[in-house]
Short mmCIF file of C-alpha atoms and ligand atoms in Angstrom, two decimals:
data_model
loop_
_atom_site.label_atom_id
_atom_site.label_comp_id
_atom_site.label_asym_id
_atom_site.label_seq_id
_atom_site.Cartn_x
_atom_site.Cartn_y
_atom_site.Cartn_z
CA MET A 20 -123.64 -120.40 167.40
CA LEU A 21 -123.62 -118.31 170.55
CA ARG A 22 -120.92 -115.84 171.47
CA CYS A 23 -120.81 -115.33 175.19
CA LEU A 24 -119.09 -112.32 176.71
CA THR A 25 -117.46 -113.16 180.05
CA LEU A 26 -117.43 -110.02 182.17
CA THR A 27 -113.84 -109.55 183.27
CA ALA A 28 -113.49 -105.79 183.74
CA GLU A 29 -112.11 -104.73 187.11
CA LYS A 30 -114.95 -102.40 188.02
CA ASP A 31 -118.57 -103.47 187.94
CA THR A 32 -119.54 -100.26 186.16
CA GLU A 33 -117.06 -101.15 183.38
CA LYS A 34 -118.64 -104.58 183.13
CA ILE A 35 -121.98 -102.97 182.33
CA GLU A 36 -120.23 -100.65 179.89
CA ASP A 37 -118.60 -103.68 178.18
CA ILE A 38 -122.01 -105.23 177.51
CA ARG A 39 -123.17 -101.99 175.93
CA ARG A 40 -120.04 -101.68 173.79
CA SER A 41 -120.08 -105.32 172.65
CA ALA A 42 -123.82 -105.57 172.07
CA GLU A 43 -123.65 -106.12 168.32
CA PHE A 44 -121.05 -108.92 168.66
CA ILE A 45 -122.53 -111.05 171.43
CA ASP A 46 -125.51 -113.29 172.10
CA ALA A 47 -124.95 -114.11 175.76
CA VAL A 48 -123.25 -112.77 178.87
CA GLU A 49 -121.48 -114.63 181.66
CA ILE A 50 -121.36 -113.03 185.09
CA ARG A 51 -118.43 -114.40 187.03
CA LEU A 52 -119.30 -113.47 190.59
CA ASP A 53 -115.71 -114.19 191.64
CA LEU A 54 -114.68 -111.27 189.40
CA CYS A 55 -117.35 -108.89 190.65
CA GLU A 56 -116.80 -106.16 193.21
CA ALA A 57 -120.38 -106.54 194.44
CA LYS A 58 -121.31 -110.20 194.55
CA THR A 59 -124.93 -109.30 195.11
CA PRO A 60 -128.35 -110.04 193.62
CA GLU A 61 -128.54 -106.34 192.71
CA MET A 62 -125.38 -106.56 190.62
CA VAL A 63 -126.75 -109.62 188.82
CA ASN A 64 -129.99 -107.78 188.30
CA SER A 65 -128.29 -104.84 186.64
CA VAL A 66 -126.37 -107.19 184.32
CA VAL A 67 -129.59 -109.00 183.42
CA ALA A 68 -131.25 -105.67 182.63
CA GLU A 69 -128.33 -104.42 180.54
CA SER A 70 -128.10 -107.73 178.66
CA ARG A 71 -131.75 -107.47 177.83
CA ARG A 72 -131.27 -103.93 176.53
CA ALA A 73 -128.31 -105.16 174.46
CA GLY A 74 -130.47 -107.88 172.92
CA CYS A 75 -128.55 -110.77 174.52
CA GLY A 76 -130.87 -113.65 175.09
CA SER A 77 -128.91 -115.57 177.70
CA VAL A 78 -127.19 -114.82 180.98
CA ILE A 79 -124.90 -117.38 182.59
CA LEU A 80 -124.12 -117.06 186.27
CA SER A 81 -120.99 -118.58 187.73
CA TYR A 82 -118.80 -118.16 190.79
CA ARG A 83 -115.50 -119.77 189.93
CA ARG A 84 -113.43 -121.46 192.66
CA PRO A 85 -109.75 -120.47 192.74
CA GLN A 86 -108.70 -123.96 191.63
CA ASP A 87 -110.83 -123.60 188.49
CA THR A 88 -109.04 -120.49 187.27
CA ALA A 89 -105.71 -120.13 185.49
CA ASP A 90 -103.97 -118.46 188.40
CA GLY A 91 -105.63 -120.09 191.38
CA PRO A 92 -104.09 -122.71 193.67
CA SER A 93 -105.17 -126.22 192.79
CA ASP A 94 -105.61 -127.41 196.35
CA GLU A 95 -107.98 -124.79 197.66
CA ARG A 96 -110.02 -126.56 200.31
CA ASP A 97 -111.35 -123.81 202.50
CA LEU A 98 -114.75 -125.12 203.51
CA ARG A 99 -115.97 -121.88 205.02
CA GLN A 100 -115.09 -120.03 201.81
CA GLU A 101 -116.83 -122.70 199.83
CA GLU A 102 -120.02 -122.38 201.91
CA LEU A 103 -119.92 -118.61 201.44
CA ARG A 104 -119.43 -118.99 197.70
CA ARG A 105 -122.40 -121.34 197.32
CA ASP A 106 -124.58 -119.16 199.47
CA THR A 107 -123.72 -116.10 197.34
CA LEU A 108 -124.42 -118.01 194.15
CA ARG A 109 -127.78 -119.31 195.44
CA ARG A 110 -128.89 -115.87 196.54
CA ALA A 111 -127.94 -114.34 193.19
CA LEU A 112 -130.24 -116.66 191.24
CA GLN A 113 -133.18 -114.73 189.87
CA PRO A 114 -135.50 -114.48 186.88
CA GLY A 115 -133.60 -113.42 183.78
CA VAL A 116 -130.64 -115.71 184.56
CA SER A 117 -130.74 -118.52 182.01
CA PHE A 118 -127.96 -120.81 183.24
CA VAL A 119 -126.07 -121.33 186.46
CA ASP A 120 -122.70 -123.06 186.49
CA LEU A 121 -122.12 -125.63 189.21
CA GLU A 122 -118.86 -127.55 189.17
CA TYR A 123 -119.10 -131.23 188.25
CA ASP A 124 -117.54 -132.34 191.51
CA ALA A 125 -119.75 -130.12 193.68
CA THR A 126 -123.14 -131.15 195.01
CA ASP A 127 -125.70 -128.57 196.01
CA ASP A 128 -129.27 -129.76 196.16
CA GLU A 129 -130.52 -126.42 197.38
CA LEU A 130 -129.00 -124.56 194.45
CA ARG A 131 -130.38 -127.18 192.13
CA ARG A 132 -133.90 -126.82 193.55
CA ARG A 133 -133.80 -123.06 193.47
CA ALA A 134 -132.56 -123.04 189.88
CA GLU A 135 -135.26 -125.47 188.85
CA SER A 136 -138.01 -123.41 190.46
CA LEU A 137 -136.82 -120.36 188.49
CA GLY A 138 -136.49 -122.27 185.21
CA ILE A 139 -132.69 -121.82 185.24
CA ARG A 140 -130.71 -124.56 183.50
CA LEU A 141 -127.72 -126.16 185.19
CA ILE A 142 -124.29 -126.15 183.54
CA ARG A 143 -121.92 -128.65 185.17
CA SER A 144 -118.34 -127.65 184.54
CA VAL A 145 -114.90 -129.22 184.60
CA HIS A 146 -111.84 -126.99 184.33
CA ASP A 147 -108.62 -128.80 183.65
CA PHE A 148 -105.54 -126.59 183.35
CA THR A 149 -103.16 -129.54 183.15
CA GLY A 150 -104.27 -131.14 179.90
CA VAL A 151 -107.22 -133.00 178.39
CA PRO A 152 -109.21 -135.26 180.75
CA GLU A 153 -109.08 -138.82 179.49
CA GLU A 154 -112.56 -139.54 180.75
CA LEU A 155 -114.10 -136.61 178.86
CA PRO A 156 -116.75 -138.68 177.02
CA GLU A 157 -117.87 -140.36 180.24
CA ILE A 158 -118.11 -137.02 182.05
CA VAL A 159 -120.11 -135.46 179.23
CA ARG A 160 -122.51 -138.39 179.15
CA SER A 161 -123.06 -138.55 182.87
CA ILE A 162 -123.81 -134.82 183.09
CA ALA A 163 -126.16 -134.92 180.13
CA ALA A 164 -127.92 -138.01 181.51
CA ALA A 165 -128.67 -136.07 184.71
CA GLY A 166 -130.20 -133.22 182.68
CA GLY A 167 -127.27 -130.82 182.99
CA ILE A 168 -125.29 -129.09 180.26
CA PRO A 169 -121.68 -130.35 180.28
CA LYS A 170 -118.96 -127.73 180.11
CA ILE A 171 -115.38 -128.94 179.71
CA ALA A 172 -112.63 -126.33 179.54
CA CYS A 173 -109.31 -128.11 179.19
CA TYR A 174 -105.79 -127.15 178.25
CA PRO A 175 -104.22 -129.21 175.45
CA ARG A 176 -100.43 -128.93 175.62
CA SER A 177 -99.54 -130.45 172.25
CA SER A 178 -100.93 -131.19 168.79
CA GLY A 179 -101.34 -134.78 169.97
CA GLN A 180 -103.56 -133.70 172.86
CA VAL A 181 -105.67 -131.46 170.66
CA LEU A 182 -106.23 -134.40 168.33
CA GLN A 183 -107.24 -136.52 171.31
CA LEU A 184 -109.67 -133.78 172.42
CA VAL A 185 -111.31 -133.54 169.01
CA ARG A 186 -111.64 -137.32 168.75
CA MET A 187 -113.26 -137.56 172.16
CA CYS A 188 -115.68 -134.81 171.16
CA GLY A 189 -116.56 -136.95 168.14
CA GLU A 190 -117.58 -139.75 170.50
CA VAL A 191 -120.19 -137.53 172.15
CA GLN A 192 -121.53 -135.91 169.01
CA ASP A 193 -125.04 -136.99 169.89
CA VAL A 194 -125.03 -134.86 173.07
CA GLU A 195 -126.34 -131.69 171.51
CA GLU A 196 -126.14 -129.24 174.36
CA LYS A 197 -122.58 -129.00 175.55
CA ILE A 198 -119.68 -126.61 175.86
CA ILE A 199 -116.21 -127.95 175.14
CA LEU A 200 -113.25 -125.64 174.70
CA GLY A 201 -109.50 -126.07 174.45
CA MET A 202 -107.57 -123.30 176.15
CA GLY A 203 -104.18 -121.90 175.19
CA VAL A 204 -102.52 -121.76 171.78
CA PHE A 205 -103.09 -125.39 170.82
CA GLY A 206 -106.80 -125.12 171.54
CA PHE A 207 -107.29 -121.68 170.01
CA PHE A 208 -109.19 -122.95 166.96
CA THR A 209 -111.77 -124.61 169.25
CA ARG A 210 -112.71 -121.09 170.37
CA THR A 211 -112.92 -119.51 166.93
CA ALA A 212 -114.64 -122.55 165.38
CA PRO A 213 -116.41 -124.06 168.40
CA TRP A 214 -118.65 -126.32 166.31
CA ILE A 215 -115.57 -128.49 165.67
CA CYS A 216 -115.88 -129.75 169.25
CA GLY A 217 -119.66 -129.64 169.08
CA SER A 218 -119.76 -126.66 171.40
CA MET A 219 -122.99 -124.66 171.59
CA LEU A 220 -121.12 -121.49 172.51
CA THR A 221 -117.77 -119.81 172.70
CA PHE A 222 -116.52 -117.31 175.23
CA VAL A 223 -115.02 -113.91 174.50
CA SER A 224 -113.77 -111.27 176.88
CA ALA A 225 -113.60 -107.53 176.53
CA GLY A 226 -110.65 -105.40 177.55
CA GLU A 227 -107.28 -106.40 178.90
CA LYS A 228 -108.16 -109.15 181.30
CA LEU A 229 -108.88 -112.52 179.76
CA ALA A 230 -111.20 -114.91 181.53
CA ALA A 231 -109.13 -117.86 180.31
CA PRO A 232 -105.96 -118.45 178.25
CA GLY A 233 -106.58 -118.04 174.53
CA GLN A 234 -109.72 -115.95 174.72
CA ILE A 235 -110.11 -113.06 172.31
CA GLY A 236 -112.33 -109.99 172.20
CA PRO A 237 -115.88 -109.95 170.81
CA ARG A 238 -115.00 -107.63 167.94
CA GLU A 239 -112.02 -109.75 166.88
CA MET A 240 -114.15 -112.90 167.06
CA GLU A 241 -116.70 -111.37 164.73
CA GLU A 242 -114.57 -109.24 162.43
CA ILE A 243 -111.78 -111.76 161.82
CA TYR A 244 -113.52 -115.11 162.32
CA GLU A 245 -117.15 -114.15 161.65
CA ALA A 246 -118.25 -116.46 164.40
CA SER A 247 -121.93 -115.67 163.94
CA ARG A 248 -121.94 -116.59 160.25
CA HIS A 249 -120.23 -119.96 160.55
CA GLY A 250 -121.20 -123.41 161.71
CA LYS A 251 -120.97 -127.12 160.97
CA LYS A 252 -121.15 -126.65 157.19
CA THR A 253 -118.33 -124.10 157.09
CA VAL A 254 -115.33 -125.30 155.07
CA LEU A 255 -112.12 -125.26 157.07
CA PHE A 256 -108.81 -123.73 156.04
CA GLY A 257 -105.94 -122.50 158.15
CA ILE A 258 -102.30 -121.99 158.80
CA ILE A 259 -99.90 -124.21 160.73
CA GLY A 260 -96.83 -122.84 162.46
CA ASN A 261 -94.99 -122.57 165.74
CA PRO A 262 -95.42 -119.82 166.72
CA VAL A 263 -98.48 -118.89 164.69
CA MET A 264 -100.65 -116.59 166.78
CA HIS A 265 -98.88 -113.45 165.54
CA THR A 266 -99.66 -114.09 161.86
CA ARG A 267 -101.86 -111.70 159.92
CA SER A 268 -102.92 -114.40 157.44
CA PRO A 269 -106.33 -115.03 159.10
CA HIS A 270 -107.17 -111.34 158.61
CA LEU A 271 -106.44 -111.58 154.88
CA HIS A 272 -107.95 -114.95 153.97
CA ASN A 273 -111.08 -114.53 156.06
CA ARG A 274 -111.74 -111.15 154.49
CA TRP A 275 -111.32 -112.64 151.00
CA PHE A 276 -113.65 -115.54 151.83
CA THR A 277 -116.25 -113.03 152.98
CA ASP A 278 -115.81 -110.80 149.93
CA ASP A 279 -116.39 -113.83 147.70
CA GLY A 280 -119.39 -114.91 149.76
CA LEU A 281 -117.90 -118.32 150.61
CA ASP A 282 -118.85 -120.20 153.76
CA ALA A 283 -115.26 -120.88 154.75
CA VAL A 284 -113.01 -119.94 157.63
CA TYR A 285 -109.23 -119.71 157.97
CA LEU A 286 -107.92 -120.64 161.42
CA PRO A 287 -104.50 -120.48 163.07
CA PHE A 288 -103.28 -123.91 164.24
CA HIS A 289 -100.37 -123.89 166.64
CA VAL A 290 -98.60 -127.12 165.72
CA ASP A 291 -95.67 -128.89 167.38
CA ASP A 292 -96.00 -132.09 165.40
CA ALA A 293 -96.97 -132.09 161.73
CA GLY A 294 -98.05 -135.76 161.83
CA SER A 295 -100.64 -135.15 164.58
CA PHE A 296 -101.88 -132.11 162.71
CA MET A 297 -102.39 -134.15 159.54
CA GLU A 298 -104.54 -136.61 161.51
CA LEU A 299 -106.49 -133.67 162.93
CA ALA A 300 -106.91 -132.21 159.44
CA GLU A 301 -108.35 -135.55 158.24
CA THR A 302 -110.62 -135.81 161.26
CA ILE A 303 -112.16 -132.35 161.03
CA GLY A 304 -112.05 -132.00 157.23
CA VAL A 305 -109.49 -129.25 156.60
CA ARG A 306 -109.49 -128.52 152.85
CA GLY A 307 -106.32 -126.46 152.60
CA PHE A 308 -103.72 -124.78 154.76
CA SER A 309 -100.74 -122.48 154.71
CA VAL A 310 -97.49 -123.71 156.18
CA THR A 311 -95.04 -121.52 158.01
CA VAL A 312 -91.92 -121.89 160.15
CA PRO A 313 -90.83 -124.51 161.15
CA HIS A 314 -93.01 -126.91 159.15
CA LYS A 315 -92.25 -126.02 155.50
CA GLN A 316 -89.85 -128.94 155.10
CA ARG A 317 -91.38 -131.34 157.63
CA ILE A 318 -94.78 -131.25 155.99
CA MET A 319 -93.32 -132.79 152.83
CA GLU A 320 -93.40 -136.35 154.16
CA TYR A 321 -97.18 -136.16 154.61
CA LEU A 322 -97.98 -135.07 151.06
CA ASP A 323 -99.40 -137.54 148.54
CA SER A 324 -98.24 -135.40 145.64
CA ALA A 325 -96.53 -132.07 145.01
CA ASP A 326 -95.66 -129.78 142.13
CA GLU A 327 -92.17 -129.62 140.71
CA GLY A 328 -91.22 -126.46 142.60
CA VAL A 329 -91.97 -128.11 145.94
CA ARG A 330 -90.03 -131.21 144.97
CA ARG A 331 -86.99 -129.24 143.81
CA ILE A 332 -87.00 -126.68 146.61
CA GLY A 333 -87.85 -129.25 149.27
CA ALA A 334 -90.24 -126.86 150.97
CA CYS A 335 -93.98 -126.36 150.79
CA ASN A 336 -96.05 -123.41 151.96
CA THR A 337 -99.48 -124.42 150.66
CA VAL A 338 -101.25 -127.75 151.14
CA LEU A 339 -104.54 -128.56 149.45
CA ARG A 340 -106.87 -131.45 150.01
CA GLN A 341 -107.66 -133.02 146.66
CA ARG A 342 -109.94 -135.97 146.01
CA ASP A 343 -106.98 -138.33 145.96
CA GLY A 344 -105.04 -136.91 148.89
CA TRP A 345 -102.87 -134.02 150.04
CA TYR A 346 -101.19 -131.92 147.37
CA GLY A 347 -98.35 -129.49 148.06
CA THR A 348 -97.48 -126.33 146.19
CA ASN A 349 -95.30 -123.35 146.97
CA THR A 350 -96.69 -119.91 146.31
CA ASP A 351 -93.52 -118.29 147.73
CA LEU A 352 -92.01 -119.07 144.36
CA GLU A 353 -94.47 -117.09 142.23
CA GLY A 354 -94.90 -114.58 145.05
CA PHE A 355 -91.20 -113.83 144.92
CA LEU A 356 -91.26 -113.33 141.15
CA GLU A 357 -94.37 -111.13 141.17
CA PRO A 358 -92.63 -107.80 141.99
CA LEU A 359 -90.03 -108.60 139.30
CA LYS A 360 -92.60 -109.32 136.61
CA SER A 361 -92.11 -106.28 134.41
CA LEU A 362 -88.31 -106.33 134.72
CA LEU A 363 -88.33 -109.99 133.72
CA ALA A 364 -90.67 -109.35 130.81
CA GLU A 365 -88.35 -106.62 129.57
CA GLY A 366 -85.38 -108.98 129.83
CA ARG A 367 -83.61 -106.63 132.18
CA ILE A 368 -82.39 -109.25 134.64
CA ARG A 369 -79.60 -111.48 133.46
CA GLN A 370 -77.25 -111.83 136.39
CA ALA A 371 -78.29 -112.03 140.02
CA LEU A 372 -76.45 -112.16 143.30
CA VAL A 373 -78.29 -114.04 146.05
CA ILE A 374 -77.22 -113.46 149.64
CA GLY A 375 -77.87 -116.47 151.87
CA ALA A 376 -78.11 -120.20 151.34
CA GLY A 377 -80.93 -121.26 153.70
CA GLY A 378 -84.51 -122.28 153.02
CA ALA A 379 -85.60 -118.91 151.63
CA ALA A 380 -82.56 -118.78 149.36
CA ARG A 381 -83.47 -122.18 147.90
CA THR A 382 -86.82 -120.79 146.74
CA VAL A 383 -85.25 -117.62 145.35
CA VAL A 384 -82.41 -119.37 143.52
CA TYR A 385 -84.76 -121.96 142.05
CA ALA A 386 -87.23 -119.28 140.90
CA LEU A 387 -84.48 -117.22 139.26
CA ARG A 388 -82.90 -120.24 137.59
CA GLN A 389 -86.32 -121.20 136.23
CA GLN A 390 -86.36 -117.79 134.54
CA GLY A 391 -83.00 -118.53 132.92
CA ILE A 392 -81.12 -116.04 135.07
CA GLU A 393 -77.50 -116.62 136.01
CA VAL A 394 -77.19 -116.75 139.76
CA THR A 395 -74.22 -116.29 142.09
CA ILE A 396 -74.70 -117.23 145.75
CA VAL A 397 -72.82 -115.69 148.65
CA ASN A 398 -73.28 -116.90 152.21
CA ARG A 399 -71.65 -116.61 155.62
CA THR A 400 -71.04 -120.35 155.56
CA ALA A 401 -69.33 -120.86 152.21
CA GLU A 402 -69.91 -124.60 152.16
CA LYS A 403 -73.69 -124.12 152.13
CA ALA A 404 -73.41 -121.65 149.25
CA ARG A 405 -71.33 -124.18 147.30
CA ALA A 406 -73.78 -127.00 147.90
CA LEU A 407 -76.83 -124.93 146.90
CA ALA A 408 -75.04 -123.59 143.83
CA ALA A 409 -74.11 -127.09 142.69
CA GLU A 410 -77.66 -128.33 143.16
CA MET A 411 -79.34 -125.45 141.32
CA GLY A 412 -76.81 -124.89 138.55
CA ALA A 413 -75.63 -121.58 140.02
CA GLY A 414 -72.23 -120.12 140.87
CA CYS A 415 -70.94 -119.00 144.24
CA THR A 416 -68.51 -116.52 145.65
CA GLY A 417 -66.92 -115.66 149.01
CA LEU A 418 -68.08 -112.81 151.22
CA GLU A 419 -64.98 -110.75 150.61
CA ALA A 420 -64.99 -111.33 146.88
CA ALA A 421 -68.65 -110.31 146.71
CA GLU A 422 -67.95 -107.13 148.61
CA ASN A 423 -64.98 -106.31 146.40
CA ALA A 424 -66.89 -107.06 143.21
CA SER A 425 -69.57 -104.72 144.56
CA GLY A 426 -72.28 -103.83 142.13
CA ALA A 427 -70.54 -104.48 138.86
CA PRO A 428 -71.98 -107.44 136.96
CA PHE A 429 -75.26 -107.90 138.82
CA ASP A 430 -78.51 -106.36 137.69
CA LEU A 431 -80.33 -107.93 140.64
CA VAL A 432 -79.24 -108.46 144.24
CA VAL A 433 -81.54 -110.51 146.48
CA GLN A 434 -81.12 -110.55 150.23
CA THR A 435 -82.60 -113.74 151.76
CA THR A 436 -81.00 -114.00 155.21
CA SER A 437 -82.64 -112.93 158.45
CA VAL A 438 -80.02 -110.20 158.96
CA GLY A 439 -81.72 -106.80 159.37
CA MET A 440 -85.04 -108.30 160.38
CA GLU A 441 -86.96 -107.01 163.42
CA PRO A 442 -86.05 -106.79 166.21
CA VAL A 443 -82.36 -106.45 165.26
CA ILE A 444 -82.90 -103.95 162.47
CA GLU A 445 -79.35 -102.60 162.38
CA GLY A 446 -77.92 -105.76 160.81
CA ASP A 447 -76.43 -105.70 157.33
CA PRO A 448 -75.40 -108.99 155.69
CA LEU A 449 -72.77 -107.37 153.41
CA PRO A 450 -71.77 -104.12 155.11
CA GLN A 451 -68.90 -103.43 152.71
CA PHE A 452 -70.94 -104.05 149.57
CA ARG A 453 -70.97 -100.90 147.45
CA PHE A 454 -73.96 -100.53 145.16
CA SER A 455 -73.35 -99.16 141.69
CA GLY A 456 -76.83 -97.61 141.60
CA SER A 457 -77.92 -99.43 138.47
CA GLU A 458 -78.92 -102.73 140.06
CA THR A 459 -82.31 -103.68 141.47
CA VAL A 460 -82.06 -104.66 145.12
CA TYR A 461 -84.67 -106.95 146.63
CA ASP A 462 -84.82 -107.79 150.33
CA ILE A 463 -87.39 -110.44 151.15
CA ILE A 464 -87.63 -109.29 154.77
CA TYR A 465 -90.96 -107.52 155.32
CA ALA A 466 -90.48 -106.23 158.86
CA PRO A 467 -89.14 -103.59 158.77
CA GLU A 468 -90.54 -102.48 155.44
CA LYS A 469 -87.07 -101.30 154.41
CA THR A 470 -84.05 -102.96 155.95
CA ARG A 471 -80.77 -101.18 156.52
CA PHE A 472 -79.38 -103.02 153.48
CA LEU A 473 -82.26 -101.79 151.34
CA ARG A 474 -81.93 -98.22 152.61
CA ARG A 475 -78.24 -98.24 151.69
CA ALA A 476 -79.16 -99.44 148.21
CA GLU A 477 -81.79 -96.77 147.85
CA ASP A 478 -79.34 -94.07 148.94
CA ALA A 479 -76.98 -95.32 146.21
CA GLY A 480 -79.73 -94.80 143.62
CA CYS A 481 -80.82 -98.43 143.19
CA ARG A 482 -84.36 -99.50 142.46
CA VAL A 483 -85.42 -101.28 145.67
CA ILE A 484 -88.06 -103.89 146.47
CA GLY A 485 -89.05 -104.84 150.03
CA GLY A 486 -90.62 -108.09 151.20
CA ARG A 487 -94.20 -106.82 151.58
CA GLY A 488 -95.05 -107.28 147.91
CA MET A 489 -93.90 -110.89 147.98
CA LEU A 490 -95.85 -111.55 151.16
CA GLN A 491 -99.01 -110.12 149.69
CA ALA A 492 -98.55 -111.85 146.32
CA GLN A 493 -97.92 -115.28 147.83
CA ALA A 494 -101.00 -114.87 150.05
CA GLU A 495 -103.19 -113.83 147.11
CA LEU A 496 -102.01 -116.81 145.08
CA GLN A 497 -102.60 -119.07 148.03
CA TYR A 498 -106.11 -117.70 148.34
CA THR A 499 -106.94 -118.54 144.72
CA ARG A 500 -105.78 -122.11 145.41
CA PHE A 501 -107.95 -122.26 148.53
CA ARG A 502 -110.91 -120.98 146.53
CA ASP A 503 -110.39 -123.73 143.95
CA SER A 504 -110.25 -126.27 146.75
CA TYR A 505 -113.46 -124.84 148.25
CA ASN A 506 -115.21 -125.21 144.91
CA LEU A 507 -114.00 -128.79 144.65
CA TRP A 508 -115.60 -129.74 147.94
CA VAL A 509 -118.77 -127.67 148.07
P1 ATR B 627 -84.57 -119.28 156.05
O1 ATR B 627 -85.51 -120.40 155.81
O2 ATR B 627 -85.22 -118.02 156.54
O3 ATR B 627 -83.71 -119.02 154.87
P2 ATR B 627 -82.38 -120.67 157.27
O4 ATR B 627 -82.61 -121.84 156.41
O5 ATR B 627 -82.06 -120.91 158.72
O6 ATR B 627 -83.64 -119.71 157.29
O7 ATR B 627 -81.22 -119.76 156.60
C1 ATR B 627 -80.77 -118.60 157.19
C2 ATR B 627 -79.80 -117.91 156.24
O8 ATR B 627 -79.44 -116.68 156.85
C3 ATR B 627 -78.51 -118.67 156.05
O9 ATR B 627 -77.99 -118.36 154.80
C4 ATR B 627 -77.64 -118.10 157.17
O10 ATR B 627 -76.26 -118.20 156.95
P3 ATR B 627 -75.45 -119.54 157.39
O11 ATR B 627 -75.72 -120.53 156.33
O12 ATR B 627 -74.05 -119.09 157.45
O13 ATR B 627 -76.00 -119.92 158.73
C5 ATR B 627 -78.03 -116.65 157.09
N1 ATR B 627 -77.74 -115.95 158.34
C6 ATR B 627 -78.45 -116.05 159.49
N2 ATR B 627 -77.90 -115.25 160.42
C7 ATR B 627 -76.83 -114.65 159.85
C8 ATR B 627 -75.88 -113.68 160.27
N3 ATR B 627 -75.91 -113.19 161.51
N4 ATR B 627 -74.95 -113.26 159.39
C9 ATR B 627 -74.93 -113.73 158.14
N5 ATR B 627 -75.81 -114.65 157.67
C10 ATR B 627 -76.76 -115.09 158.50
#
């Protein structure tokens, strides 16, 4: 699979520098004349020469119209400008350029002839920033039939549209040479795993300025997603969430896949509708995925089976494709217990106070009850604490009572609310709570590493546990499940 660096740097000298710096991560270079200071044959010549030195086999030449870029007006109709643009593009054609990009709706017989005489292939492009063109298969076929290479860059705005895009790509599987990419967060995985849409290449851009929404840098593409190593046979895993682009999970799982020598990739899927994602997962053959906010509960209705923890907690963070359907498990549960392992083994936790009664608290209370620990729940909304306590066989107490009881009977205090989490790090869910110093205090928040609540506990002499250990442990457990799933399917 080809990784094509689009030259987006402001200065032409930086563009040349970017090729040099990215050499080991790229196979092709795209010169966008519209982004060049000098839109001259000499500029193209120096890029061709540098690309050759960098070992990049292909150079694509394009001169994007304003309406085909993210920030351009959509009704640009300046004919004089258009004539100038075409003339510049024609003059820039030269040996060493492998492809020239001419928009699907533009006709230019002269450019065509000149390209042909130089052995330069024609890419015919469609840029749709409003969504996914319904006639995509027809466009692809008509371009291919005329000997061109279809390039469709579209902008899916929902999980439903991404599904539609992937299905349409399936209809034109037999067209081997084509470029199809989904821009933006919903389409991100089509850039990092371009073979899913049958794309012969993916674009990356160096530096600050992106050539299109969703693009990433050449180093990131290679070091996180190992674009050059993967292809049609690569087994797909990922994470669904909304938002999801900030997650570090792809860094972890992809590194583990590489360390184990598995041909698998872990992709972030921005998902607004779990049902559409499940159809996508079936269509492209996803074999396992992590689930994060806000889908941990919603995903449940799409599972064919689930372990007891998932059924009791009502939330799932790991979904695996088994031979007989989708199976849900929840590694948050074991991940939460992991940092407590030795204390539990020594029987040093008997009574726990859990702060919060939301989704995270459900996992924590269930896990502790499974270990035979007596649990008391305290929450801002008392009714929710009562309901959770009744369901899990725990007790509950009011905020004031908890603060007055401070320390005393609890050998473990677990903080599960979002209070104290970045960016509002000064929050404290129980500001009057006085620690005795003998209890273990566990805050499942991982950013910051130590919350204000945890720092107070530490100052009082308590043993403290932050959320990083749980995060790491649940991810490691999840990875072992993904590896099992990989082995099942390969
Ligand atoms: P999660 O899945 O992260 O647990 P959740 O289900 O929305 O998210 O639960 C959030 C928990 O944090 C709840 O216990 C919530 O208290 P309420 O039940 O009273 O809403 C608690 N929480 C959130 N913001 C809070 C705040 N500012 N002060 C105290 N508790 C708060």
